[in-house]
Coordinates of C-alpha atoms (C1' of nucleotides) in Angstrom, one line a residue:
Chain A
X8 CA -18.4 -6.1 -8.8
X9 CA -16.3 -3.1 -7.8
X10 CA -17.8 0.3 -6.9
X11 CA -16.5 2.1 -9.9
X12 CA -18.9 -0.7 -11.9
X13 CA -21.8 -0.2 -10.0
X14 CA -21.5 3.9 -9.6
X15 CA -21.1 3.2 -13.9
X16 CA -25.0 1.4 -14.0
X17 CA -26.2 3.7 -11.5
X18 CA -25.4 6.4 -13.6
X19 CA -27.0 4.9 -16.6
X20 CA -30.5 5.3 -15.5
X21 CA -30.1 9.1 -14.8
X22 CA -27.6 11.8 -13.3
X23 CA -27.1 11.9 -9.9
X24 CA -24.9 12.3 -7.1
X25 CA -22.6 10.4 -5.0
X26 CA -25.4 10.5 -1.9
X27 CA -28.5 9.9 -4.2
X28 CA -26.4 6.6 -5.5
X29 CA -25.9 5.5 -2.4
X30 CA -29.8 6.1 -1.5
X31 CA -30.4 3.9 -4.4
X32 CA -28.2 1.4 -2.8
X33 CA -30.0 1.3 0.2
X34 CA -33.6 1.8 -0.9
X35 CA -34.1 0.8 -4.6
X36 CA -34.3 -2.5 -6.5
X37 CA -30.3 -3.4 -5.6
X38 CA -30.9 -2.8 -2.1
X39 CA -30.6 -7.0 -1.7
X40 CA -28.0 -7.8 -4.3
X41 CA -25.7 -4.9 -3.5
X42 CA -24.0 -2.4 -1.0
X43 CA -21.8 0.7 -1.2
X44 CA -20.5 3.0 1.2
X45 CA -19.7 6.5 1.0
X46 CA -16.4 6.4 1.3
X47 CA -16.2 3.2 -1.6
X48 CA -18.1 5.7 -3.8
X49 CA -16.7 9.3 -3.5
X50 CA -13.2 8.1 -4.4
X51 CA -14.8 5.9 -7.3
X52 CA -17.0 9.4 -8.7
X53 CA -13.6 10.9 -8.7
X54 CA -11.9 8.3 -10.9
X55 CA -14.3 7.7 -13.0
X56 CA -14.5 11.5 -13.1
X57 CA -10.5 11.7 -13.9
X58 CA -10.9 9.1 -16.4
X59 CA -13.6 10.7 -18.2
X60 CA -16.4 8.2 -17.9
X61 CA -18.4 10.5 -16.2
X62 CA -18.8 14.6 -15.9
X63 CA -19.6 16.1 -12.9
X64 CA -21.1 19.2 -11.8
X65 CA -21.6 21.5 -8.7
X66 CA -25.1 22.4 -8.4
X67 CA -26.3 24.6 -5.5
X68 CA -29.5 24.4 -3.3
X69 CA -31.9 26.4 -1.4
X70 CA -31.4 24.8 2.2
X71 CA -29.3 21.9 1.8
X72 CA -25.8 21.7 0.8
X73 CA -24.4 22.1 -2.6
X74 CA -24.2 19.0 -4.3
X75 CA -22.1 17.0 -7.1
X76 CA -24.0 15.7 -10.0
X77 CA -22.9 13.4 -12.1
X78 CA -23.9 12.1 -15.8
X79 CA -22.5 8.9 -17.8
X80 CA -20.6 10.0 -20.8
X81 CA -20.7 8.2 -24.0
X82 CA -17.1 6.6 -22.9
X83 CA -18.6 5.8 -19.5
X84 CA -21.6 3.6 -21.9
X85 CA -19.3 2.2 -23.7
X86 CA -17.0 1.6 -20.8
X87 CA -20.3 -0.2 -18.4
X88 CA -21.8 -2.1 -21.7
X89 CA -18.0 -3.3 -21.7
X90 CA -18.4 -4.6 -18.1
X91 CA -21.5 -6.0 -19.0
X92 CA -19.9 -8.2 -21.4
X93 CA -17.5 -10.4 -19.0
X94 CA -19.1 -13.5 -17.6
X95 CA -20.8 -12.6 -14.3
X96 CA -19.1 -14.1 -11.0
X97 CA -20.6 -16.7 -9.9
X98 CA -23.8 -15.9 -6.5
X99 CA -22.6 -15.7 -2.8
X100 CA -25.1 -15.7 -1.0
X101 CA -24.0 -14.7 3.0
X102 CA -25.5 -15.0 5.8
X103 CA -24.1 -14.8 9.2
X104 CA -27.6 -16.4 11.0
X105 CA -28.0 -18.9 8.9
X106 CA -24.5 -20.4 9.7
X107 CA -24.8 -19.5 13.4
X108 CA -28.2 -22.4 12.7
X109 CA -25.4 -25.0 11.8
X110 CA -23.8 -24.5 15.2
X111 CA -27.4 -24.6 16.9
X112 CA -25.9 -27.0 19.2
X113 CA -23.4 -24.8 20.7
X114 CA -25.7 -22.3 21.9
X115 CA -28.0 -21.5 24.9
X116 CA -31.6 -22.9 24.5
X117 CA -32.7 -19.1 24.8
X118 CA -30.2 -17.2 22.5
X119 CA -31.2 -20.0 19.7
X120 CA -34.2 -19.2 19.9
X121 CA -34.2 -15.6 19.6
X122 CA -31.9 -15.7 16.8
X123 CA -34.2 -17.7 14.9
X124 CA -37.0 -15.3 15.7
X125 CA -35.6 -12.2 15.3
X126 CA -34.0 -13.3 12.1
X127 CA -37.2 -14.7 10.8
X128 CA -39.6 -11.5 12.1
X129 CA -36.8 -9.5 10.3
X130 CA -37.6 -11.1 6.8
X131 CA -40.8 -11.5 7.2
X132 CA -40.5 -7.5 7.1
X133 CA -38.7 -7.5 4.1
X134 CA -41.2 -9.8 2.6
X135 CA -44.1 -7.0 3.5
X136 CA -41.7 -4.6 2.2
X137 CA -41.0 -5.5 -1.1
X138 CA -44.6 -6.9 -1.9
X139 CA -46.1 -3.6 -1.0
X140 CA -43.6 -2.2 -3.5
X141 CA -45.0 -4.0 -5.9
X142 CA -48.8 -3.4 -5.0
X143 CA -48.0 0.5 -5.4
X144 CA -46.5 -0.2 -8.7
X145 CA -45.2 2.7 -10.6
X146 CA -43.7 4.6 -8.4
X147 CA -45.1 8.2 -9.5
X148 CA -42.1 10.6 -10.1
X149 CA -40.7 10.3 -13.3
X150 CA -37.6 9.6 -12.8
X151 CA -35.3 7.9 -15.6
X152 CA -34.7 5.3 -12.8
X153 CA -37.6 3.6 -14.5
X154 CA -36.5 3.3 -17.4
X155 CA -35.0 -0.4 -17.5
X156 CA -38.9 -0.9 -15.8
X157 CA -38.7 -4.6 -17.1
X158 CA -35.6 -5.4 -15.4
X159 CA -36.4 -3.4 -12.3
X160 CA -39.5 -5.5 -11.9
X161 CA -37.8 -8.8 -12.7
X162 CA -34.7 -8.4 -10.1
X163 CA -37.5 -7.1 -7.7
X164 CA -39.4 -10.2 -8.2
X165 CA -36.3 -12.0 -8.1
X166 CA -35.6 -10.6 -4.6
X167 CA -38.8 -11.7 -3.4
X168 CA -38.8 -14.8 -4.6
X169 CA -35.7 -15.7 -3.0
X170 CA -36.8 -13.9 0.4
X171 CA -40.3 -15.6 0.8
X172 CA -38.5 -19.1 0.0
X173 CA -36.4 -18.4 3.3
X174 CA -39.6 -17.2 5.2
X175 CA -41.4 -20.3 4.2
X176 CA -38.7 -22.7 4.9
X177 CA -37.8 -21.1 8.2
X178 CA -41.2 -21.4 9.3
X179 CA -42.0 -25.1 8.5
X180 CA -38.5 -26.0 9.6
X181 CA -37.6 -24.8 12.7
X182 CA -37.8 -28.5 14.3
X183 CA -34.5 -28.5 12.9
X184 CA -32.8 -26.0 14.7
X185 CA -35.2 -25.5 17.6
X186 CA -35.5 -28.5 18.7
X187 CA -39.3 -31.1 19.6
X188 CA -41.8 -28.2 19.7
X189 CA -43.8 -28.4 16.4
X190 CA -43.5 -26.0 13.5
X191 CA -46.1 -23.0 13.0
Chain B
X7 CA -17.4 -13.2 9.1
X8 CA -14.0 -13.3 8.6
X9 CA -11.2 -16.6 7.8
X10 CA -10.4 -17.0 11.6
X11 CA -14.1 -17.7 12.7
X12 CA -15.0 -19.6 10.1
X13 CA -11.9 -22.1 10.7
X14 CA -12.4 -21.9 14.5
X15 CA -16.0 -23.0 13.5
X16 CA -14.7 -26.0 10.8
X17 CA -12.7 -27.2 13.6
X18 CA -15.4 -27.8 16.4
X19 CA -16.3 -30.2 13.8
X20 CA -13.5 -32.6 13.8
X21 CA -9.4 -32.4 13.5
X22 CA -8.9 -30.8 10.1
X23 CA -5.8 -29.4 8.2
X24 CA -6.2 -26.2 5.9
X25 CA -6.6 -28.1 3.4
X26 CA -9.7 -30.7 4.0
X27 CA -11.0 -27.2 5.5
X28 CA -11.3 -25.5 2.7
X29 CA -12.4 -28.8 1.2
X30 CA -15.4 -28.0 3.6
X31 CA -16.2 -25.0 2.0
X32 CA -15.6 -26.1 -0.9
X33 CA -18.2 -28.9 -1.2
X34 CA -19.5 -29.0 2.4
X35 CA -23.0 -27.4 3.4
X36 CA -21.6 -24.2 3.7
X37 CA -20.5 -24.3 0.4
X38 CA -23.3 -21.8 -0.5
X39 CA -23.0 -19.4 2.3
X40 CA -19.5 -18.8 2.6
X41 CA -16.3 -19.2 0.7
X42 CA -12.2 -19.1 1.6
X43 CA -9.4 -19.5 -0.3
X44 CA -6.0 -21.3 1.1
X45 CA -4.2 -18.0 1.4
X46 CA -6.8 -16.6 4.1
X47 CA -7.2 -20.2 5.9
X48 CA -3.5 -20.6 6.7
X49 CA -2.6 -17.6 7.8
X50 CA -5.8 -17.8 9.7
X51 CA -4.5 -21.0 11.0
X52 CA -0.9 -20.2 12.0
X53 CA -2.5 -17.0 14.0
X54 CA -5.2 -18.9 15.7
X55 CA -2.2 -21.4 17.2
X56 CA 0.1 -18.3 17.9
X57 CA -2.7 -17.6 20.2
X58 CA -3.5 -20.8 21.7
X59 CA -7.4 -21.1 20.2
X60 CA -5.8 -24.2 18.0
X61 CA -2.9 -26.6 18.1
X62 CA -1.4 -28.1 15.4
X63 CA 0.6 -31.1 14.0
X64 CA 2.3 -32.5 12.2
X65 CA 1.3 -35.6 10.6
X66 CA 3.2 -37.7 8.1
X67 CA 1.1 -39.5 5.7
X68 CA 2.5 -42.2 3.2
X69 CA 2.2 -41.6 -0.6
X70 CA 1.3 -37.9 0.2
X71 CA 2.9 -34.7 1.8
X72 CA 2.6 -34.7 5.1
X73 CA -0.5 -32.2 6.2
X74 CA -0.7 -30.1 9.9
X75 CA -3.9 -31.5 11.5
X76 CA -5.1 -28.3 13.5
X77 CA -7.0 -29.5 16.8
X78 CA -9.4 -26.5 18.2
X79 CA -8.6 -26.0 22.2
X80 CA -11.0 -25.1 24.9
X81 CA -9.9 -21.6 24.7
X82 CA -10.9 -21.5 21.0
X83 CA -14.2 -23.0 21.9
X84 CA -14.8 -20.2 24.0
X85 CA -13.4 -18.0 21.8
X86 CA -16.0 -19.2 19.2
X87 CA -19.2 -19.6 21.3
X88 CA -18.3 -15.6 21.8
X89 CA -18.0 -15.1 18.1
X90 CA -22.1 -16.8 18.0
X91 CA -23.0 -14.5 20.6
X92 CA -22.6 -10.7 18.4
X93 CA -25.4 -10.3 16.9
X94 CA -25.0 -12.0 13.0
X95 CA -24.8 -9.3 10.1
X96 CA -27.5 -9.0 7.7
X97 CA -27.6 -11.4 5.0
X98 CA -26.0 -10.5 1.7
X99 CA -27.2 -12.3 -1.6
X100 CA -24.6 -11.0 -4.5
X101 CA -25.5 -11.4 -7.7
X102 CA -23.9 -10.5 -10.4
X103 CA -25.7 -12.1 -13.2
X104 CA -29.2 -10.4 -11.5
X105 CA -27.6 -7.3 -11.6
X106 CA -26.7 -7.0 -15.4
X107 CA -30.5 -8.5 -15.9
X108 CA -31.4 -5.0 -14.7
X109 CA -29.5 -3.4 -17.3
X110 CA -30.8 -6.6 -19.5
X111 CA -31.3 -3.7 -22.5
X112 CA -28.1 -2.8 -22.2
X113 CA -26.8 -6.2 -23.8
X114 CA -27.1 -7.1 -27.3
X115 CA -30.4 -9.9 -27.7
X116 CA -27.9 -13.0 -28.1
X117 CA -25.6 -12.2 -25.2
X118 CA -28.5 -11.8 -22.9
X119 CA -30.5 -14.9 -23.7
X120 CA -26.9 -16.5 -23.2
X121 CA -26.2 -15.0 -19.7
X122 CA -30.0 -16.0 -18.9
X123 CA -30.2 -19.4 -19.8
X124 CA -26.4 -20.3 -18.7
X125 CA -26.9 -18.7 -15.7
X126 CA -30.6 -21.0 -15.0
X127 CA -29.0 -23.6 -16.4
X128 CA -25.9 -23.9 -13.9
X129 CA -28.4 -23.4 -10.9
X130 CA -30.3 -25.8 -12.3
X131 CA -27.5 -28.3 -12.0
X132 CA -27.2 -26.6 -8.3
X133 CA -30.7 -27.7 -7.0
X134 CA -30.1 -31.1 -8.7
X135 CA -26.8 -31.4 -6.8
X136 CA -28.4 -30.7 -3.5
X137 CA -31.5 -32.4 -4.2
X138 CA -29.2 -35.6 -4.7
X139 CA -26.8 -35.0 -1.7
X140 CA -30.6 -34.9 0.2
X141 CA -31.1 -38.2 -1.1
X142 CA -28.5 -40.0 -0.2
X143 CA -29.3 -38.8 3.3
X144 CA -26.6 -40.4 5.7
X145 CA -23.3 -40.0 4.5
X146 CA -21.7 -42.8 5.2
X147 CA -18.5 -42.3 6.8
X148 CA -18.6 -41.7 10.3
X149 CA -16.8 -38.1 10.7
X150 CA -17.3 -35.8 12.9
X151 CA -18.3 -33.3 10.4
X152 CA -22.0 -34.8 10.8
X153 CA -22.3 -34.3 14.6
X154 CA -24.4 -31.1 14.2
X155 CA -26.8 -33.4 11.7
X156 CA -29.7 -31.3 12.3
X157 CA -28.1 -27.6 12.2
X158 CA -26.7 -29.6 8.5
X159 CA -30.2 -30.4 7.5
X160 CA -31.2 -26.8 8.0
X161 CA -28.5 -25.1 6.4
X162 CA -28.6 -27.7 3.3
X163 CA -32.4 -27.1 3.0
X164 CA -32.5 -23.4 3.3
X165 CA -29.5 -23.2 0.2
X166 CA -31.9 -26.0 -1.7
X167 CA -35.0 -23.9 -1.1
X168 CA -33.5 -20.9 -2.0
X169 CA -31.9 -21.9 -4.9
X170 CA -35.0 -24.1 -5.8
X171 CA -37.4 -20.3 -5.4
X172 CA -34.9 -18.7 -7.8
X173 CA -35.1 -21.5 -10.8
X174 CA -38.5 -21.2 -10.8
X175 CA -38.8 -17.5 -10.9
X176 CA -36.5 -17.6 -13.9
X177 CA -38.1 -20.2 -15.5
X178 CA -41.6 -18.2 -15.1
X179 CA -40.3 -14.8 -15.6
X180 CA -37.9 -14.9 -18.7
X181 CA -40.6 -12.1 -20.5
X182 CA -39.3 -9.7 -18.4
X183 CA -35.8 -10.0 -19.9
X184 CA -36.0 -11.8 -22.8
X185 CA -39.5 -10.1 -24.0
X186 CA -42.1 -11.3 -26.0
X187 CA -41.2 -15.1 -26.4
X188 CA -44.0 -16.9 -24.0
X189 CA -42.0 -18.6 -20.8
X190 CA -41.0 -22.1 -20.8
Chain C
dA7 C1' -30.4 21.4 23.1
dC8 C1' -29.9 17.6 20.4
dC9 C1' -30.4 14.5 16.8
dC10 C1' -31.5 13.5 12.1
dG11 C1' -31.1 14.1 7.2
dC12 C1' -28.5 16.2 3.6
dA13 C1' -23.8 16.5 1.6
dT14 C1' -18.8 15.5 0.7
dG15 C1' -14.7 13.8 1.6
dT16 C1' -10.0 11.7 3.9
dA17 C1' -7.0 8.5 6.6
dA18 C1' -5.8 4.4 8.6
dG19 C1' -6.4 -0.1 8.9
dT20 C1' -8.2 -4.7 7.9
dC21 C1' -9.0 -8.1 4.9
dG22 C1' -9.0 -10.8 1.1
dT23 C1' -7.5 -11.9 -3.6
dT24 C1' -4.2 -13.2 -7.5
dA25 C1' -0.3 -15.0 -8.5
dC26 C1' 3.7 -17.2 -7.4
dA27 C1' 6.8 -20.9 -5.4
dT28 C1' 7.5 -25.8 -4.3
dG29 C1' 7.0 -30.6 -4.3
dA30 C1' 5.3 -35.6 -4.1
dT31 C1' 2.3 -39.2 -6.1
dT32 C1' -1.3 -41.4 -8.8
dG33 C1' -3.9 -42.3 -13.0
dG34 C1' -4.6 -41.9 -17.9
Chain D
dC8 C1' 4.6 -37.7 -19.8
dC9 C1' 1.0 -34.7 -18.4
dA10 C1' -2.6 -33.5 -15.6
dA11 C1' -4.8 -33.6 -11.4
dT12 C1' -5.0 -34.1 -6.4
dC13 C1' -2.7 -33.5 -2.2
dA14 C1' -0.3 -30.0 0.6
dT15 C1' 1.6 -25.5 2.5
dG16 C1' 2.8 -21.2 2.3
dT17 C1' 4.4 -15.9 0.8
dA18 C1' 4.2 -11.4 -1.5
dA19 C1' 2.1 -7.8 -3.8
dC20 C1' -1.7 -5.6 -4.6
dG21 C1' -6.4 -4.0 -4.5
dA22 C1' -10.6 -3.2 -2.2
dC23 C1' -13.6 -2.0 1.1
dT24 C1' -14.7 -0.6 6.1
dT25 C1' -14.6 2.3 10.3
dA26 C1' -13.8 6.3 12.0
dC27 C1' -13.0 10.9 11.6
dA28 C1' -13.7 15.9 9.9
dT29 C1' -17.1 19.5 8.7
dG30 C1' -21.3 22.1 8.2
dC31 C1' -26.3 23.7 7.4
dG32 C1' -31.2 23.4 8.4
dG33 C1' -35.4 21.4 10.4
dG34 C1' -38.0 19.0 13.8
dT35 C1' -38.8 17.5 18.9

DNA sequence: ACCCGCATGTAAGTCGTTACATGATTGG
DNA sequence: CCAATCATGTAACGACTTACATGCGGGT
């Protein structure tokens, strides 16, 4: 999915700018499905802007720079719920570590070993993470980001579903990669 | 991880031409981690032998065009073990059919009970494919491909368990996209 | 002082994709 | 005969990444 696309949806649930979309990015509910650079989304904000899918607007602060807001236009709707509409591509799912397990073999006893750990202490974090996300519920401002709160919630869950799988197989499988010691 | 590495990494496998590696990758283990198409292998190919990590050759075969059987050297072993040795990037799970289920009331009722149930349905078919390639344990033929058996196992099981977490979320959270119709 | 967060953008380069080009053989 | 599988490659294009450029204000 190209970053004019995503900047579109982003846009959708509320005007913002091209450093608050990337926040969302980064942070919010697409943090594990999704990433965008800056420098993918300025120059898509100014197409879309040419194109007129989206307006923006300068908007000055106390204390911080002036920023760029942008709201979806009706053509911009049209043109994401248009997107929406072609079959999705099919899941790639990447991940550098877990390749590096299938060549185990080729590695030092040591480095094996702390690849597996880190790796695994990592989304064991993420797990934490997103499940105390979903303890604190609704998230308190009011933002419009809410307002697709069913789907939010069930590409959240989905995130975590998919996460806690890993940290339970990793942890009742390391035999595998780690060699005699016993799991747990 | 780009074309070069991963070819360098098919070939400490076994002898393979572009062609049975992208086979590999195609319907091997990694098949859910990683994908290449045959215009980044053989360019990836021809430059890994320009600089001496691979040799290739010609081989004739009867009733089919001849293929160039790459060989991986000892310099692109090393050249590969130093690849494992950064530090892997952090995994990315892409998902375009989660993502439009976040802007699920975007999409007219039909199309989005469509997307949902194709898209369950096909990773249905996944797990089952996995869950009989698990079965049918040894494979058979004595290649090379199966020397890293164990680091196989791992990587086969985490894209099963994965895959297996994410049915089962969908099959117990349609409500949250489909609405009031009870799951199952 | 220095670094971090906020804020926007450009330039150069890498990389990969789609589509094209070619051609043999086997099976339906 | 047509489609599929085997087999290798190129050309054009599009897309994203890294690094650079700039600048204010607050905290340590």
């Amino acid at each position: 999915m190209d970053a004019k696309t995503l900047c579109l949806g982003a846009l959708t649930l509320g005007d913002a700018s091209g450093y608050e979309i990337r926040k969302q990015f980064e942070e919010g509910p697409f943090a594990f499905f999704h990433d965008v650079s800056f420098a993918s989304i300025y120059p898509a904000l100014a197409k879309l802007n040419d194109d007129g899918l989206v307006i923006g607007r300068e908007l000055a602060q106390d204390g911080r720079p002036a920023k760029k807001v942008y709201s979806i236009t009706e053509t911009g709707r049209e043109a994401f719920r248009t997107a929406l509409d072609k079959p999705p591509a099919s899941d790639k799912f990447r991940s550098e570590a877990i390749y590096m397990m299938f060549f185990a073999d080729l590695l030092p006893d040591r480095r094996r070993r702390e690849v597996y750990e880190s790796y695994l202490a990592l989304h064991k974090e993420y797990v934490a993470g997103m499940e105390a996300e979903l303890d604190s519920d609704a998230p308190g401002d009011g933002k419009d980001i809410w307002r697709a709160a069913s789907g939010h919630r069930f590409v959240h869950g989905a995130g975590l579903a998919i996460y806690r799988a890993l940290v339970d197989y990793m942890e009742t499988h390391r035999h595998l990669v780690l060699g005699q010691e016993e799991d747990r």
